Short mmCIF file of C-alpha atoms in Angstrom, two decimals:
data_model
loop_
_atom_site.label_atom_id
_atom_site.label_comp_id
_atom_site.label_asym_id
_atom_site.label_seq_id
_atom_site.Cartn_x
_atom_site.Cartn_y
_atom_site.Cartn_z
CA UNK A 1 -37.70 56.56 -80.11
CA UNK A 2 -39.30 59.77 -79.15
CA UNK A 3 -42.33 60.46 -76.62
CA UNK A 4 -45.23 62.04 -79.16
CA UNK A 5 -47.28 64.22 -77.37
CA UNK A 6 -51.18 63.57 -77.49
CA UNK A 7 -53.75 65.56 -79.50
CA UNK A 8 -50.76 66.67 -81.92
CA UNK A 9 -49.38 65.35 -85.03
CA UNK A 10 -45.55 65.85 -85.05
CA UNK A 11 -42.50 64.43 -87.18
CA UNK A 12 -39.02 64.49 -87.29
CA UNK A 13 -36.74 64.35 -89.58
CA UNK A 14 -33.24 63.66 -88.90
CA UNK A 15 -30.37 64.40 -91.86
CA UNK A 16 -26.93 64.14 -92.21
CA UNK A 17 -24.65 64.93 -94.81
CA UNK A 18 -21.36 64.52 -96.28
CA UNK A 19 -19.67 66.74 -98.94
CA UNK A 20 -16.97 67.67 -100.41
CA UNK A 21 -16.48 70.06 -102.59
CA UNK A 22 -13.01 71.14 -105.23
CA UNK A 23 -12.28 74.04 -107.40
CA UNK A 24 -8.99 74.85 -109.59
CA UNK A 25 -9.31 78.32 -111.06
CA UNK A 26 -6.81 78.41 -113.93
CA UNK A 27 -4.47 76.29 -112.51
CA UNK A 28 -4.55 77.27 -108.97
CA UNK A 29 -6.50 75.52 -106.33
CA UNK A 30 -9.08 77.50 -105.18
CA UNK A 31 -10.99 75.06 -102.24
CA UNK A 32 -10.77 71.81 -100.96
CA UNK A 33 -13.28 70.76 -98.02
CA UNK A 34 -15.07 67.76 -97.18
CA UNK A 35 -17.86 69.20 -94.09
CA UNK A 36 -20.34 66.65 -91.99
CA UNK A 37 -23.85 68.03 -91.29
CA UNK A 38 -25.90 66.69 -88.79
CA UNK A 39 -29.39 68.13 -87.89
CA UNK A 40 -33.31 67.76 -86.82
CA UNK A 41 -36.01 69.09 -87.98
CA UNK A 42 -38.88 69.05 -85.52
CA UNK A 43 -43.24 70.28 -86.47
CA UNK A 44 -45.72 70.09 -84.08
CA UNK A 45 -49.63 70.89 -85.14
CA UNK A 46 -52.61 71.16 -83.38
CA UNK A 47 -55.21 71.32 -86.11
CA UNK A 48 -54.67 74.89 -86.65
CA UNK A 49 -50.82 76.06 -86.83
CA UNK A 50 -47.55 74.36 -86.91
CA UNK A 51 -44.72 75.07 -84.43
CA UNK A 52 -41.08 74.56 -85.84
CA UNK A 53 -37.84 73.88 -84.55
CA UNK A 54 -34.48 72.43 -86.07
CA UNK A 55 -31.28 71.93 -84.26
CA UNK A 56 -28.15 70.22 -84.82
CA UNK A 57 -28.07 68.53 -80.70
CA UNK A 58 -29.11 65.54 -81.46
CA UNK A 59 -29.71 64.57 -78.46
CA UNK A 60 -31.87 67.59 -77.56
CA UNK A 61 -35.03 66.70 -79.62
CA UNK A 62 -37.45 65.47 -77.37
CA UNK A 63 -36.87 68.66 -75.26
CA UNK A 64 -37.38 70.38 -78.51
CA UNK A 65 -40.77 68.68 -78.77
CA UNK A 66 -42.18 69.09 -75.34
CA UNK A 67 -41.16 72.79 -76.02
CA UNK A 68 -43.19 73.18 -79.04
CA UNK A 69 -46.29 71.19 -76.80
CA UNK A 70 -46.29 74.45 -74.94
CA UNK A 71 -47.04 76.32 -77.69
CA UNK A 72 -50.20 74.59 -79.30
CA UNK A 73 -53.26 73.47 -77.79
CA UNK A 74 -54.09 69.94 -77.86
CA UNK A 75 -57.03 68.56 -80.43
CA UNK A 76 -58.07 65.19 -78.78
CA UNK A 77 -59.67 64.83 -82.81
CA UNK A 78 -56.43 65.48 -84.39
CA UNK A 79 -56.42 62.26 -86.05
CA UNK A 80 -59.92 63.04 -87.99
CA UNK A 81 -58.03 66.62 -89.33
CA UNK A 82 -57.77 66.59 -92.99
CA UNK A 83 -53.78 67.26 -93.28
CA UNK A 84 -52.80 64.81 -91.24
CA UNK A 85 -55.47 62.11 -92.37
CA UNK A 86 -53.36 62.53 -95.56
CA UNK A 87 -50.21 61.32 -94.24
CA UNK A 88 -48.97 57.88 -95.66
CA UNK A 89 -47.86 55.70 -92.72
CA UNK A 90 -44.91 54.24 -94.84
CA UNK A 91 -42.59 51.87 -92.36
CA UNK A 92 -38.75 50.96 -95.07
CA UNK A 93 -35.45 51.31 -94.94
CA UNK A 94 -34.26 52.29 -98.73
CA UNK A 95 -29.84 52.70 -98.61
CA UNK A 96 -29.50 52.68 -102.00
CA UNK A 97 -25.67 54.14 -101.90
CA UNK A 98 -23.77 52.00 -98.92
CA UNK A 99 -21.85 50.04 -101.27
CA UNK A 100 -20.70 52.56 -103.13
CA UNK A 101 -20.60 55.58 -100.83
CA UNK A 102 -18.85 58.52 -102.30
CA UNK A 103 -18.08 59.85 -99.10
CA UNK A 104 -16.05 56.74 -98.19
CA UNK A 105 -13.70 57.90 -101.70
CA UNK A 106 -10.53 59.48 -100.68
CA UNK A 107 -9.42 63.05 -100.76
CA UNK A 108 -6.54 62.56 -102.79
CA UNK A 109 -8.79 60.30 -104.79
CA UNK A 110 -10.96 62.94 -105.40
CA UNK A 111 -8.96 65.73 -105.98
CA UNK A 112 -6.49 63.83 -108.66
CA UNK A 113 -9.28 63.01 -110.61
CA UNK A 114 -10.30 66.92 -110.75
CA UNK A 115 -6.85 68.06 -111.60
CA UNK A 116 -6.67 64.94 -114.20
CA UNK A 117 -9.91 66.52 -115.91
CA UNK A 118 -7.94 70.02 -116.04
CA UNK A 119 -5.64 69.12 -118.41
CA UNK A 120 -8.31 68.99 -120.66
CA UNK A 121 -8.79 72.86 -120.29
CA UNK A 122 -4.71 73.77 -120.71
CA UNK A 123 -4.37 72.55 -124.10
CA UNK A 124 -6.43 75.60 -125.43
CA UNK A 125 -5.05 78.53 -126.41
CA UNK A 126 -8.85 79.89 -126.84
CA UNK A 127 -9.71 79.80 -123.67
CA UNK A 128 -8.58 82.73 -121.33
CA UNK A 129 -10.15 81.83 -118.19
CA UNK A 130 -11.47 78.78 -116.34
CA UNK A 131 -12.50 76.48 -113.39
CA UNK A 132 -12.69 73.05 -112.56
CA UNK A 133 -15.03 71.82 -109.61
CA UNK A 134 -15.86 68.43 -108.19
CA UNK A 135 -18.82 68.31 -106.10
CA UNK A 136 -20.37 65.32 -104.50
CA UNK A 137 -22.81 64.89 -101.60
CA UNK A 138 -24.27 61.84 -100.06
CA UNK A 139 -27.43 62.61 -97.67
CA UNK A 140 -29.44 59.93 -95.58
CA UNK A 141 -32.51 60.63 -93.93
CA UNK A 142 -34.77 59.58 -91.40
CA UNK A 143 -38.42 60.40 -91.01
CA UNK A 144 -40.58 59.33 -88.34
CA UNK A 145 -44.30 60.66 -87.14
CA UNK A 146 -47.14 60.40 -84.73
CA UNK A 147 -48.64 58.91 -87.33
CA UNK A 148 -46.71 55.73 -87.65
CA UNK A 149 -44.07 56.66 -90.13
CA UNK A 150 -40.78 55.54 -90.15
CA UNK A 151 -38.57 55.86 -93.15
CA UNK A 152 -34.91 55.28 -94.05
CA UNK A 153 -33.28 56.34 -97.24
CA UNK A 154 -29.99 57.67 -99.07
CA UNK A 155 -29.56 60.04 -102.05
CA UNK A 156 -26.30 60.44 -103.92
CA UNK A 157 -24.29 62.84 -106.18
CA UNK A 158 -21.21 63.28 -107.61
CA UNK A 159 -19.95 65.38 -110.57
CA UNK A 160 -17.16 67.13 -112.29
CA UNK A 161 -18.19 70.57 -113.98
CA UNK A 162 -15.85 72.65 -116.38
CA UNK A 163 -16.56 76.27 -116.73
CA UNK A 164 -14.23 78.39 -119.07
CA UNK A 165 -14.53 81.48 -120.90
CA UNK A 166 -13.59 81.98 -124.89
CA UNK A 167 -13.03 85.65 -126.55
CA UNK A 168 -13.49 87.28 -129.35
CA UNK A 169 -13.24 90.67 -130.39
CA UNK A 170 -13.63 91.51 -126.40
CA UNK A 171 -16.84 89.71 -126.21
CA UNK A 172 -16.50 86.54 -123.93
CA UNK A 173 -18.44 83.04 -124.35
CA UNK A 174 -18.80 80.96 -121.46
CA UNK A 175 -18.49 77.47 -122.19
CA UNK A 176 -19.60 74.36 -119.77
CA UNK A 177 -19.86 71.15 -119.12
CA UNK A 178 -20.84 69.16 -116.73
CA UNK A 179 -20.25 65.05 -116.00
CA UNK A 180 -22.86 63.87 -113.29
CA UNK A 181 -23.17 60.56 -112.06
CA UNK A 182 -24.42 58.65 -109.18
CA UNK A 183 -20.99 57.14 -108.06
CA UNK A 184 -17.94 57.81 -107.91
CA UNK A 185 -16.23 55.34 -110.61
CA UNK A 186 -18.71 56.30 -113.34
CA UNK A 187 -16.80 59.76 -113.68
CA UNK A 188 -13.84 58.31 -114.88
CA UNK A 189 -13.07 58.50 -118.61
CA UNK A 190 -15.20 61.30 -119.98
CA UNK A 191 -12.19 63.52 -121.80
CA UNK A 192 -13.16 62.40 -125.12
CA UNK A 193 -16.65 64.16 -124.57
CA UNK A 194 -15.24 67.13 -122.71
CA UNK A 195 -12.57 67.76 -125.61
CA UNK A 196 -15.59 67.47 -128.29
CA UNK A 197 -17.53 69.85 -126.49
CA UNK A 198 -14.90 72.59 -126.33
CA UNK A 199 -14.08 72.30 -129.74
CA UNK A 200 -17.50 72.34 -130.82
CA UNK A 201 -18.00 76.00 -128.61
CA UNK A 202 -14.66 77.36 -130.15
CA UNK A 203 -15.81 76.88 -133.53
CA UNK A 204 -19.21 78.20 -132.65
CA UNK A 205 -17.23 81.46 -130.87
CA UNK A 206 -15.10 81.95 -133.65
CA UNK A 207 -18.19 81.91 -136.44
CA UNK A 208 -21.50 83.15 -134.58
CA UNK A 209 -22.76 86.09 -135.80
CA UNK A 210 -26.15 88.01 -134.12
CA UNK A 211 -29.41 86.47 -134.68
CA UNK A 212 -32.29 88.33 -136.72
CA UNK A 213 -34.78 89.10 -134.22
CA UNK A 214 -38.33 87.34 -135.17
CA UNK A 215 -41.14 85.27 -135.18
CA UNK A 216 -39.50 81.75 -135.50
CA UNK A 217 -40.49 78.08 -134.86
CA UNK A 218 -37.18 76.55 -132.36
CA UNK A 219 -36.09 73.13 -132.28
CA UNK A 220 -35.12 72.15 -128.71
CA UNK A 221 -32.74 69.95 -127.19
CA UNK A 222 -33.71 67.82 -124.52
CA UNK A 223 -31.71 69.56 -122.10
CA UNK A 224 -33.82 73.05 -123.41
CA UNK A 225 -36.94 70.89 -123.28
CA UNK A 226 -36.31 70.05 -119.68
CA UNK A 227 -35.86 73.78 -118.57
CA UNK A 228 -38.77 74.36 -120.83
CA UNK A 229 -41.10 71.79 -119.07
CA UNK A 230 -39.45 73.08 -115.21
CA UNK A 231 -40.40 76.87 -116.00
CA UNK A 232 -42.77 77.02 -117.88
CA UNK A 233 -44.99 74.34 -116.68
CA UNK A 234 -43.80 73.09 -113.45
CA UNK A 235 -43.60 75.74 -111.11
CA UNK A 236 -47.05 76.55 -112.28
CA UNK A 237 -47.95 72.50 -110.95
CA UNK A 238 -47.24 73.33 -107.83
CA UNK A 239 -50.33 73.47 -105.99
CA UNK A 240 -49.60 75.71 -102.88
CA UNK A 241 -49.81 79.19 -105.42
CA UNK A 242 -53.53 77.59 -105.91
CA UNK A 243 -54.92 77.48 -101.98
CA UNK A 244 -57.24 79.80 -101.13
CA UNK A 245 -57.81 81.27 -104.98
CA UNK A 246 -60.99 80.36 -106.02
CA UNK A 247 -60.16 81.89 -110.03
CA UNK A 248 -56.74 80.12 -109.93
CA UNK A 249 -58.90 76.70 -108.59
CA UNK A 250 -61.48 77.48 -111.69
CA UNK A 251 -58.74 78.30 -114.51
CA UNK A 252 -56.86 75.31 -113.65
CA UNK A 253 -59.23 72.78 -113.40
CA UNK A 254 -58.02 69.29 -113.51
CA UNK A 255 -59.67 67.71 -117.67
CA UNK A 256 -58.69 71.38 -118.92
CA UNK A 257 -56.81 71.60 -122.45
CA UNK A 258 -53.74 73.13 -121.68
CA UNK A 259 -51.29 72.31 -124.65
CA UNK A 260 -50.80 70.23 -128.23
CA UNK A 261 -52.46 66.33 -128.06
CA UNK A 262 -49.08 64.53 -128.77
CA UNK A 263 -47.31 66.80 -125.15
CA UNK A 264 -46.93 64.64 -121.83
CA UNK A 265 -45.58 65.84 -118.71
CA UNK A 266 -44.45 64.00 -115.91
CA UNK A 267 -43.27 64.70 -112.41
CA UNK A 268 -41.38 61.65 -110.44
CA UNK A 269 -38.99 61.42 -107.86
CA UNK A 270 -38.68 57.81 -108.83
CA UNK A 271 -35.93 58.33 -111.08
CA UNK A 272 -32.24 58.11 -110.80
CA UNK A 273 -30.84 61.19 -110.27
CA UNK A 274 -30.68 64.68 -108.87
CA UNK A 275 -34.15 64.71 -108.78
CA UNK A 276 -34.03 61.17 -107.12
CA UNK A 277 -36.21 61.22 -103.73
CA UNK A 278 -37.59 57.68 -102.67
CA UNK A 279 -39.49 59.54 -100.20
CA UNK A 280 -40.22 63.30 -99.76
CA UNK A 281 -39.57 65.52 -96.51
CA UNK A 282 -42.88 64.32 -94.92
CA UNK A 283 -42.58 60.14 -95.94
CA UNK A 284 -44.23 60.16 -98.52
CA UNK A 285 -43.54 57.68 -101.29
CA UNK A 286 -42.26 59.15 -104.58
CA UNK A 287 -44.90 58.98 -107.55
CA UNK A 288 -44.83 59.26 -111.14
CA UNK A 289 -47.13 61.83 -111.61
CA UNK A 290 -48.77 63.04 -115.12
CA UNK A 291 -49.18 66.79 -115.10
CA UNK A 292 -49.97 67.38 -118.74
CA UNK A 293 -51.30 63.87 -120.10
CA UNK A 294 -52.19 64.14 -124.19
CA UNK A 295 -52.49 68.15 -123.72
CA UNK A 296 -54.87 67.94 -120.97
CA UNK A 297 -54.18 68.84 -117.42
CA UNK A 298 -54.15 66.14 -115.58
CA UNK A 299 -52.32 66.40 -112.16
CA UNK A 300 -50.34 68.81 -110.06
CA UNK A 301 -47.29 68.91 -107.07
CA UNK A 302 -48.51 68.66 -103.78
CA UNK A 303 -47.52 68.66 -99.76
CA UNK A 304 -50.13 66.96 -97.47
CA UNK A 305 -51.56 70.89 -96.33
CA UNK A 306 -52.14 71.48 -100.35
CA UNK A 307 -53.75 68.21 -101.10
CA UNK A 308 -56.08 67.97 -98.31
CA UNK A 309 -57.27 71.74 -99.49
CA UNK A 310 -58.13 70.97 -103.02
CA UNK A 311 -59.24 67.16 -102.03
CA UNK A 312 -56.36 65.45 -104.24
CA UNK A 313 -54.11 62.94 -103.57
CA UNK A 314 -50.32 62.85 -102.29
CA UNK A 315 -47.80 63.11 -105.01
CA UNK A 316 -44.58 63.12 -102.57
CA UNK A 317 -43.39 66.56 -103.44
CA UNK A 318 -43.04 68.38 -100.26
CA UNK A 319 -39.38 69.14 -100.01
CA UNK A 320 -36.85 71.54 -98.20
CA UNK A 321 -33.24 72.20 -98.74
CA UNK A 322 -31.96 71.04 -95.51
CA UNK A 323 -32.79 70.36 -91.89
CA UNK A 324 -33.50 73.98 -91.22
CA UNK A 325 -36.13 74.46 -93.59
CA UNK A 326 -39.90 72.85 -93.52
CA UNK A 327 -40.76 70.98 -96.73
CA UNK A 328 -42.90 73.13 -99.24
CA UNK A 329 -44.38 71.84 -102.51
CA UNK A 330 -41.48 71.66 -105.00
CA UNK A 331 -40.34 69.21 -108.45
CA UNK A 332 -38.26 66.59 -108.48
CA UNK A 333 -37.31 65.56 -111.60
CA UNK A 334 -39.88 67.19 -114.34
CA UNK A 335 -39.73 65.87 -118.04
CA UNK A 336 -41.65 65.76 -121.53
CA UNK A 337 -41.97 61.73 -122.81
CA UNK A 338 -40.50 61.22 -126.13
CA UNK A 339 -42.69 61.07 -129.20
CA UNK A 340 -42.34 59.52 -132.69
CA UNK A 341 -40.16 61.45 -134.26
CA UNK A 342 -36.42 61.40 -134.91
CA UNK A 343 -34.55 64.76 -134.35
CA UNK A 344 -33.21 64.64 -138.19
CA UNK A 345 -37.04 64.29 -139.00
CA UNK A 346 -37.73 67.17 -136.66
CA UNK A 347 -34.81 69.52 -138.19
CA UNK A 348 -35.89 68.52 -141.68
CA UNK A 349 -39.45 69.83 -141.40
CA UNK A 350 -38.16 73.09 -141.04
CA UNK A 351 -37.32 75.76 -143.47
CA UNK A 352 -36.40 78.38 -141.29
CA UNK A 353 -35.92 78.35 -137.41
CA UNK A 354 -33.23 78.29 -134.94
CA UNK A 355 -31.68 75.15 -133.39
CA UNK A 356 -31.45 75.54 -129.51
CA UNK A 357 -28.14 73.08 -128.05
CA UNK A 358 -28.35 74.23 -124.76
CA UNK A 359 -29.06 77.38 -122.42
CA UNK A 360 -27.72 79.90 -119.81
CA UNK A 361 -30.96 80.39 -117.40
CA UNK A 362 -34.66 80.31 -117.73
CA UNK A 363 -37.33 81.44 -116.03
CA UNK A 364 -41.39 81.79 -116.18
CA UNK A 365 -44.86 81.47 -115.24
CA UNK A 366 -47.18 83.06 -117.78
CA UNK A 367 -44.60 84.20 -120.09
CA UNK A 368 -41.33 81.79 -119.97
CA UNK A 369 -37.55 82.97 -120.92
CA UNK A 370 -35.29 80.77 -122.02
CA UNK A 371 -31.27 82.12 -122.60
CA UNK A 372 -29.66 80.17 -125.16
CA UNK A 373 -26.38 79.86 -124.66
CA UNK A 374 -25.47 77.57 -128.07
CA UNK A 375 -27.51 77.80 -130.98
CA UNK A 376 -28.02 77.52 -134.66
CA UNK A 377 -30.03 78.74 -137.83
CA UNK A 378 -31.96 75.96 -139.82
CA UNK A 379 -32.29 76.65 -143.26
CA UNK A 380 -34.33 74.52 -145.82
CA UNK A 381 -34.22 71.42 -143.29
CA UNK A 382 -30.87 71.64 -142.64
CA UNK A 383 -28.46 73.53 -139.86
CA UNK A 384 -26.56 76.49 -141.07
CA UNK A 385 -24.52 79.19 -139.54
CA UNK A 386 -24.27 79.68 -135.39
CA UNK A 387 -26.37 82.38 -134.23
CA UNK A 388 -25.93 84.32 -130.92
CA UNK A 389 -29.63 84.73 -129.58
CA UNK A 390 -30.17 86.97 -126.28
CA UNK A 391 -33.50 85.81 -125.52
CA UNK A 392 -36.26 83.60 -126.74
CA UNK A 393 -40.07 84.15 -125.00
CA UNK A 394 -43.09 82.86 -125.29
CA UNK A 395 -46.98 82.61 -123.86
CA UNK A 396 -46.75 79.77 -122.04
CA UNK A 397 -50.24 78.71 -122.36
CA UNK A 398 -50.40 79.96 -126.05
CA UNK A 399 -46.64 78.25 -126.62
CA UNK A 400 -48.13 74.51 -124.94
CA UNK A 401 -50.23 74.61 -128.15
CA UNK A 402 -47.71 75.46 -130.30
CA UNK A 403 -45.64 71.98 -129.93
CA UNK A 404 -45.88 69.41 -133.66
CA UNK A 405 -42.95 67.48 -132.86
CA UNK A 406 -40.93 64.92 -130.52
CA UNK A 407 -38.58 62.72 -131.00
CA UNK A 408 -37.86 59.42 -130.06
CA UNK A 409 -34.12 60.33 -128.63
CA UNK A 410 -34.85 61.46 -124.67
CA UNK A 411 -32.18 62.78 -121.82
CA UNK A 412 -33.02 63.15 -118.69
CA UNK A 413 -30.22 65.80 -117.73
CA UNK A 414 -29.26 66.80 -113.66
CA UNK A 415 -27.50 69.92 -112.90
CA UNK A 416 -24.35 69.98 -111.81
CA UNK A 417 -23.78 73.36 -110.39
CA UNK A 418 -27.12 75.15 -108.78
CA UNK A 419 -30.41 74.18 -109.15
CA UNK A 420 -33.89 75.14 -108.33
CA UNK A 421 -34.95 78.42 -106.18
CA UNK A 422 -38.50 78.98 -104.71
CA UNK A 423 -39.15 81.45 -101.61
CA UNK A 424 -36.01 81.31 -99.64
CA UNK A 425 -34.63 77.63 -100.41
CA UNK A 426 -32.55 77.55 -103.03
CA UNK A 427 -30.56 75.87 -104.53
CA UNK A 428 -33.06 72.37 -104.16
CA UNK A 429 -31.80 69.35 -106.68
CA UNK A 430 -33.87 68.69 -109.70
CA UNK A 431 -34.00 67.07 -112.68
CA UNK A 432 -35.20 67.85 -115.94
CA UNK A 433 -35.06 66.74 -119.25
CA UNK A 434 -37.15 65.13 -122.59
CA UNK A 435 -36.71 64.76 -126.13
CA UNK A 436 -36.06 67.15 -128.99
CA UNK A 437 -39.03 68.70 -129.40
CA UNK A 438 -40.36 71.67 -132.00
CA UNK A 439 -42.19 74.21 -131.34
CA UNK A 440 -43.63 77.32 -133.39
CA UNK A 441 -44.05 80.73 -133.12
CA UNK A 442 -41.20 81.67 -130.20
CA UNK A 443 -40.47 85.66 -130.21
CA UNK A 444 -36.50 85.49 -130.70
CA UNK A 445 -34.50 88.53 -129.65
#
């Protein structure tokens, strides 16, 4: 297909995509547009830099390449380096999505069943403001190398994602939720489940009073538990904040005790979803990959330049937004296992703590935030009144250890709307997720 230059590694990797994207503001709709990407992303190295270039001629790449050729120097040993003696020579062609293609759904299709799922929002006289979207996106991409690789594969999305916003006494709530699936028929016939869930947040609005700041031990959700696992402990698995930091490389040391002997977590791309990746942005075969196994640290995310520095094997977690970006090392879809709990069990061990449903953002690395955006007081092993919490924070490695229980109930949630930011590419699709899971001593504010 393409002329590789001696004494170089190089790979391309062609994308396109098809979206479309719908939004009714209160009624009124806002955007409708379907757009077609096509582009190339093109990396050249010699052993001791990469050259880049992406463009969306398709027909210009191997000019492209014998451009970059001009900017390296050849390394007739380029197949001994260490990066590029890590590359998997993977040769499959994985279309998951031809069959049911949600770019071959039509417009109207698309955009009745949006305004179909907005009649759910009119009937409340609660709810002041509020938007509708439908977002989908089907991506296929092709990676080939010097190396030998040459892989084929599709990822899929499509969703519907209310957001409206409930008052009271001049203090809004926003409400959500979001219906993501992998086709487009699956989003059919959700109202039930969107009409429970607004209910459910105006009686919360109407009754939530301010939460007691203090010391308290939090029952999570699993869709808390997967933002939990992502920020607190996943962006700290990702091995390219490691290279070159010989206290980091110490502290971090792979048969370290990191967190409570009944926690697992586990990065995979293997999984159906919007963490779903077959293959990562340099061909390399999705793993499941333990990074907390029994409380001890057992793996981390890597790219082939991170893995061939610490002398650890591919995980297939170098990724990039789009075309225009290279891949860096970033999650997939990052989880806790269930335990062997149930969450009634879980609830009913504690006498006083706070019941987190779900959340507005998080964020950490050695301290982790979570904002709650729906939660509740536990009293005497039951749940009491609705509490309106600002923040909850924690040590994360002081919090790992603070985990007794899990249940045997386990989501594993994809975002709608957003998703993950690192550097300059953002927003990537991830997933996250687990079971209910308890944890003590969280500083609630």
């Amino acid at each position: 297909m393409y002329r590789f230059p001696e004494g170089f590694y190089t790979d391309v990797r062609e994308e396109t995509v098809i979206a479309t994207g719908i939004t009714i503001e209160n009624g009124i709709l806002k955007e409708n547009k379907t757009k077609k990407e096509q582009g190339v992303i093109i990396r050249l190295y010699d052993g001791r830099r990469w050259y880049i270039s992406s463009t969306t001629e398709l027909d210009r790449v191997q000019e492209e390449i014998d451009a970059l050729v001009q900017m390296g120097k050849p390394c007739p040993e380029i197949a001994k380096d260490p990066v590029v003696k890590k590359y998997e020579v993977n040769r499959e062609i994985q279309l998951q999505y031809t069959s049911n293609d949600v770019s071959k759904i039509s417009n109207g299709e698309k955009l009745a069943l949006t305004e179909q799922y907005c009649q759910c929002l009119k009937g409340y006289e609660e709810i002041q403001r509020w938007k509708m979207y439908y977002l989908d996106n089907h991506t296929v991409k092709h990676i080939v190398s010097s190396k030998g690789c040459d892989v084929t594969f599709d990822t899929q999305n499509c969703c519907i994602a209310a957001r409206y916003v409930l008052t009271k006494d001049d203090k809004p709530y926003y409400g959500k939720e979001d219906i993501y699936c992998m086709e487009f028929a699956q989003l059919s016939g959700h109202e039930e489940e969107l009409h429970s869930v607004i209910k459910e947040d105006i009686e919360y609005n109407k009754n939530a009073v301010s939460v007691v700041p203090g010391d308290y031990t939090c029952i999570f959700a699993p869709e808390v538990t997967g933002v939990f696992a992502h920020e607190s402990f996943g962006h700290k698995s990702e091995s390219d904040f490691m290279v070159g930091d010989e206290n980091m490389k110490k502290e971090w040391a792979i048969g370290t005790r990191v967190g409570a002997k009944l926690l697992n977590i586990v990065d995979t791309g293997m999984e159906e979803g919007s963490g779903y990746v077959p293959f990562d942005d340099e061909g390399t075969r999705a793993k499941r990959i333990y990074l907390i196994r029994d409380g001890i640290l057992s793996g981390r995310l890597h790219s082939a330049m991170t893995a061939a520095a610490l002398e650890e094997d591919l995980t297939g977690n170098a990724r990039a937004i789009n075309f225009q970006f290279e891949p860096i090392v970033r999650m997939t879809s990052t989880y806790v296992e269930p335990g062997e709990s149930t969450k009634e069990e879980l609830i009913a061990g504690v006498q006083k703590g706070i019941y987190i449903v779900d959340y507005n953002h998080g964020s950490g690395m050695s301290t982790f935030t979570i904002a709650p955006n729906k939660a509740y007081m536990i009293r005497d092993g039951k749940l009491a009144e609705p509490v309106k919490i600002s923040v909850i924070t924690g040590n994360v490695m002081n919090t790992l250890h603070e985990i007794d229980g899990l249940s045997k109930e386990f989501k594993l949630g994809s975002l709608a709307l957003g998703g993950c930011g690192k550097m300059e590419q953002y927003p990537l699709r991830v997933g996250l997720g687990g079971p209910y899971m308890r944890v003590n001593h969280l500083t609630v504010q």
